[in-house]
Amino acid sequence: QVLRNLFANAIKFTPDNGTINASLKTTKINATKAVHFTIKDSGIGIPTNEIKSIFEPFTQSSLTKTKAGGTGLGLSICKEIITAHNGKIWAENNNIGSSLHLIIPITQINDKTPQNISTPTISSNSTILMIDDEDICLSSMELLILNTPYTLVKADGGISGLEYIKNNSDNIDVILLDLMMPDIYGLSILEEIKKDPNLAKIPVILQSGTSDQIEIQKAYTMGIYSFISKPYKRDVVLKAIEQAIQNNSTKSNLLK
């Protein structure tokens, strides 16, 4: 996932007549044998004072803002993945373009005992539909719910998500709905869901990077169950999904 995202960034910010090169070599990190990947491009580069900040959530180089779109989440998620694998990732400028480096140990030692991570208590397998137009977010959620009782169905964008809901409403336990999508605004999808009695019973969790409290409150007024912010935190996401399923199950039993 990390390499895929780094290549996607290099392609996005490199002109058609530019070049992208990848290299791999063995090295060591903390006396442990590791691999060192480098992806070098001849693109627009990164301002020196922004080299470190581009790995922060919702941050993009000032040079990219007029050249290409994006949420500024990709490199932040890459950093979280590499850090979780006891590695490191960094960027540097070349004479033309920039290079992204990552080092990851070949052998992973599980020396961390998670203490504050909640795990689902739902015994049955539940299906989660995620509607988002960012591949990095869809893939990150897929990694996040590995080894849980949940099955993730990914819908790339609002149109395909809405179509899937209408055709598979009986097989969806929770909907994770993005707000900012180019084809359909998230609240417009929410409106479609809530006005259809067959769909309205499915709990919707809004997941977005927005800090617009007016839009978030509007979503609550329209009937979302809860809100989770990007970038995702595993314990927060799993807790929100679990509570939504349990609450919906309680409602169903009361109606019987």
Short mmCIF file of C-alpha atoms in Angstrom, two decimals, residues 21-232:
data_model
loop_
_atom_site.label_atom_id
_atom_site.label_comp_id
_atom_site.label_asym_id
_atom_site.label_seq_id
_atom_site.Cartn_x
_atom_site.Cartn_y
_atom_site.Cartn_z
CA ASN A 21 12.95 5.62 -10.99
CA ALA A 22 12.72 3.06 -8.21
CA SER A 23 15.57 1.32 -6.42
CA LEU A 24 15.94 -1.26 -3.67
CA LYS A 25 18.91 -2.17 -1.51
CA THR A 26 19.56 -3.93 1.76
CA THR A 27 20.57 -1.95 4.80
CA LYS A 28 20.17 -1.98 8.59
CA ILE A 29 17.95 -0.13 11.02
CA ASN A 30 18.66 -0.38 14.74
CA ALA A 31 21.09 -3.25 14.00
CA THR A 32 18.29 -5.17 12.24
CA LYS A 33 18.53 -6.20 8.59
CA ALA A 34 16.21 -4.04 6.53
CA VAL A 35 15.31 -3.00 2.99
CA HIS A 36 15.61 0.54 1.68
CA PHE A 37 13.21 1.60 -1.09
CA THR A 38 13.74 4.84 -3.00
CA ILE A 39 11.32 6.37 -5.49
CA LYS A 40 12.89 9.27 -7.38
CA ASP A 41 11.00 11.58 -9.74
CA SER A 42 11.71 14.60 -11.91
CA GLY A 43 8.54 16.40 -10.84
CA ILE A 44 7.81 19.74 -9.20
CA GLY A 45 9.81 19.05 -6.04
CA ILE A 46 9.09 20.05 -2.43
CA PRO A 47 10.02 23.38 -0.79
CA THR A 48 12.84 22.78 1.70
CA ASN A 49 10.85 24.18 4.62
CA GLU A 50 8.02 21.72 3.89
CA ILE A 51 10.04 18.50 3.64
CA LYS A 52 8.96 17.25 7.08
CA SER A 53 5.46 18.73 7.25
CA ILE A 54 4.20 16.86 4.16
CA PHE A 55 3.88 13.75 6.35
CA GLU A 56 1.38 15.48 8.62
CA PRO A 57 -2.36 14.85 8.08
CA PHE A 58 -4.12 17.14 5.55
CA THR A 59 -0.83 18.76 4.51
CA GLN A 60 0.30 19.13 0.94
CA SER A 61 3.29 20.92 -0.50
CA SER A 62 2.42 24.48 -1.50
CA LEU A 63 3.69 23.61 -4.99
CA THR A 64 1.11 20.84 -5.42
CA LYS A 65 -1.96 22.86 -4.56
CA THR A 66 -2.13 24.46 -7.99
CA LYS A 67 -0.90 21.40 -9.87
CA ALA A 68 -3.05 18.51 -8.68
CA GLY A 69 -5.81 17.66 -6.26
CA GLY A 70 -5.83 15.45 -3.20
CA THR A 71 -6.70 15.34 0.46
CA GLY A 72 -3.21 15.47 1.90
CA LEU A 73 -3.78 12.12 3.65
CA GLY A 74 -1.66 9.80 1.53
CA LEU A 75 1.78 10.47 2.99
CA SER A 76 0.41 10.70 6.52
CA ILE A 77 -1.07 7.21 6.22
CA CYS A 78 2.18 5.95 4.67
CA LYS A 79 4.07 7.27 7.69
CA GLU A 80 1.67 5.54 10.10
CA ILE A 81 2.06 2.21 8.30
CA ILE A 82 5.87 2.41 8.17
CA THR A 83 6.12 3.52 11.80
CA ALA A 84 3.88 0.62 12.84
CA HIS A 85 6.38 -1.72 11.15
CA ASN A 86 9.32 -0.17 13.06
CA GLY A 87 10.65 1.61 9.99
CA LYS A 88 11.11 5.18 8.85
CA ILE A 89 10.12 7.28 5.85
CA TRP A 90 11.41 10.64 4.66
CA ALA A 91 11.65 12.92 1.63
CA GLU A 92 14.48 14.89 0.07
CA ASN A 93 14.89 17.14 -2.94
CA ASN A 94 17.03 16.35 -5.97
CA ASN A 95 18.43 18.83 -8.46
CA ILE A 96 15.18 18.17 -10.33
CA GLY A 97 12.23 16.67 -8.52
CA SER A 98 12.30 14.79 -5.24
CA SER A 99 12.97 11.38 -3.72
CA LEU A 100 10.88 9.47 -1.19
CA HIS A 101 12.74 6.95 0.96
CA LEU A 102 11.47 4.25 3.25
CA ILE A 103 13.33 1.70 5.33
CA ILE A 104 11.54 -1.28 6.82
CA PRO A 105 13.01 -4.20 8.82
CA ILE A 106 12.86 -7.56 7.05
CA THR A 107 11.91 -9.33 10.28
CA GLN A 108 9.17 -7.82 12.40
CA ILE A 109 9.35 -8.35 16.16
CA ASN A 110 6.09 -7.86 17.98
CA ASP A 111 7.46 -5.96 20.98
CA LYS A 112 4.35 -3.88 21.54
CA THR A 113 1.35 -5.16 23.43
CA PRO A 114 -1.74 -3.15 22.45
CA GLN A 115 -3.53 -2.06 25.59
CA ASN A 116 -5.95 0.59 24.43
CA ILE A 117 -7.23 -1.00 21.22
CA SER A 118 -10.83 -2.12 21.38
CA THR A 119 -11.80 -5.20 19.40
CA PRO A 120 -15.31 -5.97 18.20
CA THR A 121 -17.45 -8.23 20.34
CA ILE A 122 -19.89 -8.94 17.50
CA SER A 123 -19.83 -12.69 16.95
CA SER A 124 -21.53 -12.79 13.56
CA ASN A 125 -19.93 -11.58 10.35
CA SER A 126 -21.17 -8.10 9.47
CA THR A 127 -20.85 -6.33 6.13
CA ILE A 128 -19.58 -2.77 6.04
CA LEU A 129 -20.05 -0.68 2.91
CA MET A 130 -17.50 2.11 2.55
CA ILE A 131 -18.18 4.89 0.04
CA ASP A 132 -15.13 7.02 -0.73
CA ASP A 133 -13.38 8.37 -3.81
CA GLU A 134 -9.85 8.12 -2.34
CA ASP A 135 -8.16 4.78 -2.97
CA ILE A 136 -5.75 5.34 -0.08
CA CYS A 137 -8.70 5.69 2.32
CA LEU A 138 -10.47 2.61 0.98
CA SER A 139 -7.30 0.52 1.22
CA SER A 140 -6.45 1.84 4.69
CA MET A 141 -9.87 0.88 5.99
CA GLU A 142 -9.44 -2.56 4.46
CA LEU A 143 -6.17 -2.99 6.37
CA LEU A 144 -7.71 -1.58 9.53
CA ILE A 145 -10.50 -4.16 9.78
CA LEU A 146 -8.34 -7.19 9.01
CA ASN A 147 -8.83 -9.95 11.60
CA THR A 148 -12.21 -8.58 12.69
CA PRO A 149 -15.68 -10.11 12.20
CA TYR A 150 -16.35 -7.53 9.49
CA THR A 151 -16.37 -7.82 5.71
CA LEU A 152 -15.63 -4.59 3.88
CA VAL A 153 -17.24 -3.75 0.55
CA LYS A 154 -15.54 -0.80 -1.15
CA ALA A 155 -17.44 1.61 -3.40
CA ASP A 156 -15.26 3.99 -5.40
CA GLY A 157 -17.30 7.18 -5.33
CA GLY A 158 -20.87 8.19 -4.61
CA ILE A 159 -22.58 6.93 -7.76
CA SER A 160 -21.32 3.36 -7.43
CA GLY A 161 -21.97 3.46 -3.68
CA LEU A 162 -25.57 4.53 -4.06
CA GLU A 163 -26.17 1.92 -6.74
CA TYR A 164 -24.74 -0.80 -4.50
CA ILE A 165 -26.94 0.27 -1.57
CA LYS A 166 -30.12 0.11 -3.67
CA ASN A 167 -29.27 -3.35 -4.98
CA ASN A 168 -27.96 -4.88 -1.75
CA SER A 169 -29.73 -3.15 1.12
CA ASP A 170 -30.52 -6.42 2.92
CA ASN A 171 -26.84 -7.38 3.04
CA ILE A 172 -25.41 -4.15 4.47
CA ASP A 173 -25.01 -3.70 8.23
CA VAL A 174 -23.25 -0.30 8.32
CA ILE A 175 -22.42 2.37 5.75
CA LEU A 176 -19.22 4.41 6.06
CA LEU A 177 -19.95 7.52 4.00
CA ASP A 178 -17.43 10.10 2.82
CA LEU A 179 -18.55 13.71 2.64
CA MET A 180 -16.43 15.33 -0.07
CA MET A 181 -16.69 13.40 -3.33
CA PRO A 182 -16.52 14.79 -6.87
CA ASP A 183 -19.49 12.90 -8.32
CA ILE A 184 -22.08 13.20 -5.51
CA TYR A 185 -21.84 15.15 -2.27
CA GLY A 186 -22.06 12.84 0.74
CA LEU A 187 -25.11 14.54 2.22
CA SER A 188 -26.98 14.07 -1.06
CA ILE A 189 -26.36 10.33 -0.78
CA LEU A 190 -27.48 10.45 2.86
CA GLU A 191 -30.70 12.16 1.78
CA GLU A 192 -31.37 9.40 -0.77
CA ILE A 193 -30.79 6.75 1.90
CA LYS A 194 -33.01 8.31 4.54
CA LYS A 195 -35.99 8.96 2.27
CA ASP A 196 -36.22 5.29 1.27
CA PRO A 197 -37.75 3.15 4.07
CA ASN A 198 -35.86 0.08 2.86
CA LEU A 199 -32.54 1.89 3.15
CA ALA A 200 -33.17 4.19 6.10
CA LYS A 201 -32.78 1.33 8.59
CA ILE A 202 -29.07 0.97 7.75
CA PRO A 203 -26.91 2.99 10.19
CA VAL A 204 -24.69 5.53 8.44
CA ILE A 205 -21.37 6.68 9.88
CA LEU A 206 -20.01 9.82 8.27
CA GLN A 207 -16.25 9.59 7.76
CA SER A 208 -14.46 12.68 6.52
CA GLY A 209 -11.53 15.00 6.93
CA THR A 210 -13.76 18.04 7.17
CA SER A 211 -13.68 20.34 10.18
CA ASP A 212 -16.86 22.10 9.09
CA GLN A 213 -19.06 21.69 12.16
CA ILE A 214 -22.08 23.10 10.32
CA GLU A 215 -21.97 20.28 7.76
CA ILE A 216 -21.31 17.66 10.44
CA GLN A 217 -24.26 18.90 12.50
CA LYS A 218 -26.42 18.93 9.37
CA ALA A 219 -25.48 15.29 8.82
CA TYR A 220 -26.59 14.44 12.37
CA THR A 221 -29.88 16.25 11.74
CA MET A 222 -30.36 14.15 8.61
CA GLY A 223 -29.87 10.95 10.57
CA ILE A 224 -26.25 9.75 10.66
CA TYR A 225 -25.43 7.50 13.59
CA SER A 226 -21.98 8.96 14.29
CA PHE A 227 -18.96 10.73 12.79
CA ILE A 228 -15.33 9.60 12.53
CA SER A 229 -12.54 11.83 11.28
CA LYS A 230 -9.70 11.13 8.89
CA PRO A 231 -6.98 9.97 9.27
CA TYR A 232 -8.50 6.93 10.93
#
